[in-house]
Short mmCIF file of C-alpha atoms in Angstrom, two decimals:
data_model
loop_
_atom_site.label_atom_id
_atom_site.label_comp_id
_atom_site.label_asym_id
_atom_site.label_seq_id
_atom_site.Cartn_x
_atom_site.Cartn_y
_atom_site.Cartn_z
CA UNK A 1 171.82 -32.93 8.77
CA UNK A 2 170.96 -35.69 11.22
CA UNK A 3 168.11 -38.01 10.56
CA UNK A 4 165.90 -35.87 13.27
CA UNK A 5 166.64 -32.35 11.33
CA UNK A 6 166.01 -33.85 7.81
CA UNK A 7 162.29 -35.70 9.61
CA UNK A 8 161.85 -32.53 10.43
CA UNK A 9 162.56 -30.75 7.31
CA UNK A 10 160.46 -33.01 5.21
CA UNK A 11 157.85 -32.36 7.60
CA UNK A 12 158.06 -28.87 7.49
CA UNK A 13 157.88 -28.83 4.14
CA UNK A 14 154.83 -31.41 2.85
CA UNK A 15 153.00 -29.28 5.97
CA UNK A 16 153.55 -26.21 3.89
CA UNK A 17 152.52 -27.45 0.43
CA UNK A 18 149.67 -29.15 2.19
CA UNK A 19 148.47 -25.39 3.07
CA UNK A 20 148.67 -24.43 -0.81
CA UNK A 21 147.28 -27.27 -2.20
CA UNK A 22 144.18 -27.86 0.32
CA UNK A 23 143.65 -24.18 0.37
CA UNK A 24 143.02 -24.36 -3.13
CA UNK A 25 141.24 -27.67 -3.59
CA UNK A 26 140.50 -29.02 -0.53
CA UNK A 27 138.81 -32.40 -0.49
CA UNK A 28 139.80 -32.98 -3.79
CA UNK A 29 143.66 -32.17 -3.15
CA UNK A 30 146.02 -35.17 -4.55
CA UNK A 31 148.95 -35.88 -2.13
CA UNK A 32 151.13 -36.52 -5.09
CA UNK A 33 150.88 -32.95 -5.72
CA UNK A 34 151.46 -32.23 -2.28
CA UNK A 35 154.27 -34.29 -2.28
CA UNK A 36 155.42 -33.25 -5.21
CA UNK A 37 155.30 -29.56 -3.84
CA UNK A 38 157.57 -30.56 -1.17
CA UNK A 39 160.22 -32.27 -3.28
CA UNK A 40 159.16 -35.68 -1.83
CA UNK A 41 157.54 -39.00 -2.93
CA UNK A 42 154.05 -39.80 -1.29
CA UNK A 43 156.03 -42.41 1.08
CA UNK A 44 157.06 -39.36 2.75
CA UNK A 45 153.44 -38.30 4.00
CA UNK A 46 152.61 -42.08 4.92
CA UNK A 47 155.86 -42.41 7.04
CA UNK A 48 155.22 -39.03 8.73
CA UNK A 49 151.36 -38.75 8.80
CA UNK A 50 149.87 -42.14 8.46
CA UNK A 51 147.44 -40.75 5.38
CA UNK A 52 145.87 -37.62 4.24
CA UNK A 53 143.51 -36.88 7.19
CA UNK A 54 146.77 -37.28 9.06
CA UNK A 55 148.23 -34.84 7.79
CA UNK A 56 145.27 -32.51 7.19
CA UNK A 57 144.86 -32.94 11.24
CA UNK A 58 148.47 -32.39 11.36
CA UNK A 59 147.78 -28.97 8.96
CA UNK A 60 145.20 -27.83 11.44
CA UNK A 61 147.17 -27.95 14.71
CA UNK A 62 150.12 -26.50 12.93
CA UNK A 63 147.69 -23.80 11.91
CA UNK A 64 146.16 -23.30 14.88
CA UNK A 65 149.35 -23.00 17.56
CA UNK A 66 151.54 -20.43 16.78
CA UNK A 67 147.81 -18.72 16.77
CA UNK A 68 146.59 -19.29 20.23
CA UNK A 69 150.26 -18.99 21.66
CA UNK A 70 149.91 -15.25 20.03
CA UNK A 71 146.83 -15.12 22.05
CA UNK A 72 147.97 -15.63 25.37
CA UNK A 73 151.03 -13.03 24.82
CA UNK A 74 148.62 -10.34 23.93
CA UNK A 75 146.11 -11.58 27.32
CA UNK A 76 148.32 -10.49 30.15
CA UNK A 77 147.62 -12.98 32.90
CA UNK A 78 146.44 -9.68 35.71
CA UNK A 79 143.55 -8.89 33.71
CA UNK A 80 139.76 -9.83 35.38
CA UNK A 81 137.59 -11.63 32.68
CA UNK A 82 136.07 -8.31 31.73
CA UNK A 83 139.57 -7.44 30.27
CA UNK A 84 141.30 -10.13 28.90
CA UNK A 85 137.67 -10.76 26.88
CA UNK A 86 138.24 -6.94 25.92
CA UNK A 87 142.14 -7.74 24.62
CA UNK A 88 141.45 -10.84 23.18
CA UNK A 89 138.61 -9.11 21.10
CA UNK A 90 140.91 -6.60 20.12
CA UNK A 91 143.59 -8.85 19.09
CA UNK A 92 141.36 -11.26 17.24
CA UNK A 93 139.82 -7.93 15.08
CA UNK A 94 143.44 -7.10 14.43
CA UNK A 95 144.15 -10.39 12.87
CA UNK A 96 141.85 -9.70 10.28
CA UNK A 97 144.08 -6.70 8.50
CA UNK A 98 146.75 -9.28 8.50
CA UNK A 99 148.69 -9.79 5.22
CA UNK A 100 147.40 -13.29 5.59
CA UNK A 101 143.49 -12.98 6.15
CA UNK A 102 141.98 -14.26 3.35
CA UNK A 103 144.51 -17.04 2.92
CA UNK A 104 143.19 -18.38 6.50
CA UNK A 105 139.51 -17.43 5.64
CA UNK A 106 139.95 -19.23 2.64
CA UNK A 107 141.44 -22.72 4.50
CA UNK A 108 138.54 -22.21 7.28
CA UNK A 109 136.11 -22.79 4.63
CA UNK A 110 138.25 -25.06 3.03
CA UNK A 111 138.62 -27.30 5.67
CA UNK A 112 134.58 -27.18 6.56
CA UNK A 113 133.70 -28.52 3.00
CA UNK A 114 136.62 -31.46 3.39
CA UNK A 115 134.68 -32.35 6.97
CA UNK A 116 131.40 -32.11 5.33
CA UNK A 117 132.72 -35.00 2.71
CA UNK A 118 134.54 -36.93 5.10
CA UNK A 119 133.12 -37.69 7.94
CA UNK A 120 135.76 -39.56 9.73
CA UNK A 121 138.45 -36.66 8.58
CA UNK A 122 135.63 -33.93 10.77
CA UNK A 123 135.86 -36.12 13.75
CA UNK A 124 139.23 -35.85 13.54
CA UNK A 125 139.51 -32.33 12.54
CA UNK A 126 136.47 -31.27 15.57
CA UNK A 127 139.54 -33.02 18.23
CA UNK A 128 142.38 -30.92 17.06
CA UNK A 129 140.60 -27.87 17.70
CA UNK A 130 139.01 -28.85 20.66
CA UNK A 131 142.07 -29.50 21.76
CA UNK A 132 143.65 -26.04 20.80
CA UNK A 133 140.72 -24.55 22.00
CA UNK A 134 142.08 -25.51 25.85
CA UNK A 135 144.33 -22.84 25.56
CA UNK A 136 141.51 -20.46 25.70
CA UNK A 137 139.93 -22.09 28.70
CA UNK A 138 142.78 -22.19 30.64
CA UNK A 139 143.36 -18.51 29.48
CA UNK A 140 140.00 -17.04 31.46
CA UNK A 141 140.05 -19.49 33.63
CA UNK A 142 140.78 -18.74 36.94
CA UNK A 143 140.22 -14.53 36.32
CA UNK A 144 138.28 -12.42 38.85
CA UNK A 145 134.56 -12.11 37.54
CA UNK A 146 131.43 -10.32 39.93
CA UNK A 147 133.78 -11.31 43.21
CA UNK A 148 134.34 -14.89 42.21
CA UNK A 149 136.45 -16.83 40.32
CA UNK A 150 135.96 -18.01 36.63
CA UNK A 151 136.06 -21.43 36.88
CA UNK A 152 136.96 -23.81 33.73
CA UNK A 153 133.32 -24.94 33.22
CA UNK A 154 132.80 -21.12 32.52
CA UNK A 155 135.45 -20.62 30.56
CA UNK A 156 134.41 -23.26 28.75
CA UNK A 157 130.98 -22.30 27.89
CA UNK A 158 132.57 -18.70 27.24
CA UNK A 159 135.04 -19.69 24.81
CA UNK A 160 132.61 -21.24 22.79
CA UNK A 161 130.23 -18.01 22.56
CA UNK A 162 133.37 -16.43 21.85
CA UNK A 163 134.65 -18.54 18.90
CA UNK A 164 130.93 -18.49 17.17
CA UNK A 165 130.73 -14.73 17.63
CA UNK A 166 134.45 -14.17 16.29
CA UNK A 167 134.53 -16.47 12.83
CA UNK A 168 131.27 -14.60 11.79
CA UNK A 169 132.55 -11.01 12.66
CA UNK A 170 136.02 -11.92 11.22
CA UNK A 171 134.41 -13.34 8.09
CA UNK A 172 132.09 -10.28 7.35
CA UNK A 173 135.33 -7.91 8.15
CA UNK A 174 137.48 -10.04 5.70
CA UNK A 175 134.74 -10.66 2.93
CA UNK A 176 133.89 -6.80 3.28
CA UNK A 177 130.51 -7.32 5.03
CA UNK A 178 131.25 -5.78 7.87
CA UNK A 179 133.35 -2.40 7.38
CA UNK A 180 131.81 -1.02 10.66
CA UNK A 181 133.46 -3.89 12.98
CA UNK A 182 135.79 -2.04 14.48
CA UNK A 183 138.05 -3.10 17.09
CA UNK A 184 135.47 -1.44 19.78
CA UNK A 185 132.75 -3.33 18.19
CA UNK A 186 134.73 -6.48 18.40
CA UNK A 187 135.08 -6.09 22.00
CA UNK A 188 132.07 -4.37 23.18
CA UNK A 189 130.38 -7.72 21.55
CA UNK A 190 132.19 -9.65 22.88
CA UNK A 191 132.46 -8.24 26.60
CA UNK A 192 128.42 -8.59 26.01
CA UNK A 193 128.60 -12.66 26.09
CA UNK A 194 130.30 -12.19 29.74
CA UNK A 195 126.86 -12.29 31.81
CA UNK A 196 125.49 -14.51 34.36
CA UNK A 197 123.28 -16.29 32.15
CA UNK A 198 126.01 -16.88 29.37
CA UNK A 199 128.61 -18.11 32.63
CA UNK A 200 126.17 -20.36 34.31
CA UNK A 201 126.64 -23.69 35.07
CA UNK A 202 124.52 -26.36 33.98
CA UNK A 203 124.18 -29.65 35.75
CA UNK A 204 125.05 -32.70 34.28
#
């Protein structure tokens, strides 16, 4: 392997006992376990991460991508807002039967409690998913809406309705608080946060 392939390797693989070892204890999770897990020395993390919160940011964004770039193939680009809010719904209440639900539910929370004790780490953390989160602007941004055109300060505003109304359905459909939440309730909720007031523009 070439120095690139094994960097990439070891990163690969202290990312993936990172997942199983914060999962399970999060704030309190020792990265000579995590190392450990990964068949490396703690060395490894500090070469590749810089520190924990490094690579607990570095957990998060791994998390996080292959999940919006799912998004935007199931949000065909011809929909109006109305409809890509409607498939995006739909997709995001279909996540929830995945094999792998309660594993993410349980690293949401997770990750929450480690920002609650850290400070510094939920700066950190609040970035990387801001910055994820731009995939979801630029996804409605730009769609037809009431004649106009959705404009990224809209988008904005939406996809943060969106995200608060989707982590509490998704939690009560995981949990089993919610057995009701279909995928038409998903998106008829959801297509409800798409109104003038909600897409308004506020100065300053």
């Amino acid at each position: 392997m070439t120095r690139a392939e094994t960097r990439e390797r070891n990163r690969r693989a202290l990312l993936d006992a990172a997942f199983r070892v914060v999962s399970r204890d999060g704030y309190r999770a020792r990265l000579d376990e995590i190392a450990e897990r990964a068949g490396l020395t703690t060395g490894a993390v500090y070469s590749l991460f810089g520190s924990k919160n490094g690579l607990v940011v570095a957990l998060v964004a791994d998390y996080l991508r292959p999940y919006y770039e799912e998004i935007e193939r199931e949000v065909p680009a011809g929909l109006d807002l109305l409809g890509a809010v409607d498939a995006f719904a739909r997709h995001y209440r279909r996540s929830c039967d995945a094999p792998d639900a309660l594993p993410r539910l349980s690293l949401q929370i997770t990750l929450l409690d480690m920002a609650l004790h850290d400070p510094d780490l939920g700066s950190q953390l609040a970035l990387s998913v801001r910055a994820q989160e731009d995939h979801l602007i630029a996804l409605f941004t730009g769609r037809s809406h009431n004649g106009s055109t959705v404009t990224a300060q809209q988008a904005r505003r939406l996809t943060t309705a969106l995200r608060a109304l989707f982590v509490g359905l998704s939690q009560g459909v995981v949990l089993g608080l919610a057995p009701d939440a279909d995928e038409q309730y998903f998106a008829d909720t959801a297509r409800a946060l798409v109104s003038d007031a909600s897409l308004v523009e506020r100065a300053g």
